[in-house]
Coordinates of C-alpha atoms in Angstrom, one line a residue:
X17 CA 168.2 65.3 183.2
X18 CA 170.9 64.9 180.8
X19 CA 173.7 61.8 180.7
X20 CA 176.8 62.8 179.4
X21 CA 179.0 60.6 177.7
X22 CA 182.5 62.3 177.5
X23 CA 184.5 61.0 174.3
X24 CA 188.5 61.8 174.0
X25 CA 189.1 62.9 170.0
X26 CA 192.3 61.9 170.2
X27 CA 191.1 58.1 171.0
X28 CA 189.4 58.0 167.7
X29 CA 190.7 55.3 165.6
X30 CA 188.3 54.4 162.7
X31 CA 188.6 50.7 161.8
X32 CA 188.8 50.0 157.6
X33 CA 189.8 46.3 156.8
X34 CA 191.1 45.2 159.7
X35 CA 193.1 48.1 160.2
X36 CA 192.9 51.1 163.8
X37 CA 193.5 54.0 161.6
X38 CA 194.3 57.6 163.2
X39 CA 192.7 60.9 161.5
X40 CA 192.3 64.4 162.1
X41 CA 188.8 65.0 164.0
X42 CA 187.6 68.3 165.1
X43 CA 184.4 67.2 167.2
X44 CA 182.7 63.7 166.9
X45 CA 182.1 62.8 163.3
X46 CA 178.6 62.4 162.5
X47 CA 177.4 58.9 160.6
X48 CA 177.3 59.0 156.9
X49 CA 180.7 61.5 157.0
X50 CA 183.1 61.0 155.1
X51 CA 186.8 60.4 157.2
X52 CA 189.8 60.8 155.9
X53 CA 192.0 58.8 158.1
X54 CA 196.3 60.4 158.2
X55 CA 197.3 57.5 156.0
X56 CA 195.4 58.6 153.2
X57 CA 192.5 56.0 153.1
X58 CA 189.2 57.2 153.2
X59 CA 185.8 55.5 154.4
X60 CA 182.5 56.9 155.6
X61 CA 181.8 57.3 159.2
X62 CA 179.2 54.3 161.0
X63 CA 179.3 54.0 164.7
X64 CA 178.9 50.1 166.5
X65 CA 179.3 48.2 170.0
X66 CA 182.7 47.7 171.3
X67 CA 181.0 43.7 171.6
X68 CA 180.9 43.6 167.5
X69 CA 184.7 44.3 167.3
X70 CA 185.2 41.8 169.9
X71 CA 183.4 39.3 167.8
X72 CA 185.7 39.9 164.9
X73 CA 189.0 39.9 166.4
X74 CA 190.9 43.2 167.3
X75 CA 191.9 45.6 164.8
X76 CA 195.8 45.8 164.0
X77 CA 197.8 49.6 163.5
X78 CA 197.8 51.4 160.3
X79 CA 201.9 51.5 160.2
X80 CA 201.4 54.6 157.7
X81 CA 199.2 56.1 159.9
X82 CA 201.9 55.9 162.8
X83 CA 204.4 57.1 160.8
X84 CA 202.6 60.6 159.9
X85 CA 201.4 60.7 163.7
X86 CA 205.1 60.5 165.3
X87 CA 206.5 62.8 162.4
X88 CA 204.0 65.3 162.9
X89 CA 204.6 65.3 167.0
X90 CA 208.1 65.3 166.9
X91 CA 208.3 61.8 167.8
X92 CA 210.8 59.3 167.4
X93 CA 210.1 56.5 164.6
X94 CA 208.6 53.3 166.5
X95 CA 211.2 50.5 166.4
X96 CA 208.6 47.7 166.2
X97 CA 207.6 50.0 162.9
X98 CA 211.1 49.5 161.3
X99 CA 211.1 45.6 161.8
X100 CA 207.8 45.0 159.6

């Protein structure tokens, strides 16, 4: 008997530096990967418990990677973006 786990791509936000990043992923990335996240940064893929991000705070948005996300859907600049 299998268990599946059922994983949205589009809810993939790799965490570098305190940062939720978005980045193009094609199928889930497999640890040791290297990521390329739509802001440009770059990190290697590692998977943890939702518990250890807890314990360090939540992650902020990559404003960068917003801006590429809304430009490439057609999607109006964020206002919150243009205040920071």
């Amino acid at each position: 008997m299998s268990a599946v786990i059922h994983i949205d791509l589009d809810a993939i936000h790799p965490v570098i530096d305190g940062l939720w990043h978005r980045t193009w992923v094609r199928g889930i990335p497999v640890p040791g990967e290297p990521l390329s996240m739509m802001c440009g940064a770059e990190g290697v893929v590692t998977f943890a418990v939702l518990s250890e991000r807890r314990a360090r705070g939540a992650p902020h948005q990559c404003p960068r990677c917003e801006v590429v996300y809304r430009r490439e859907r057609g999607i109006a600049p964020s206002p919150v973006a243009r205040r920071c």
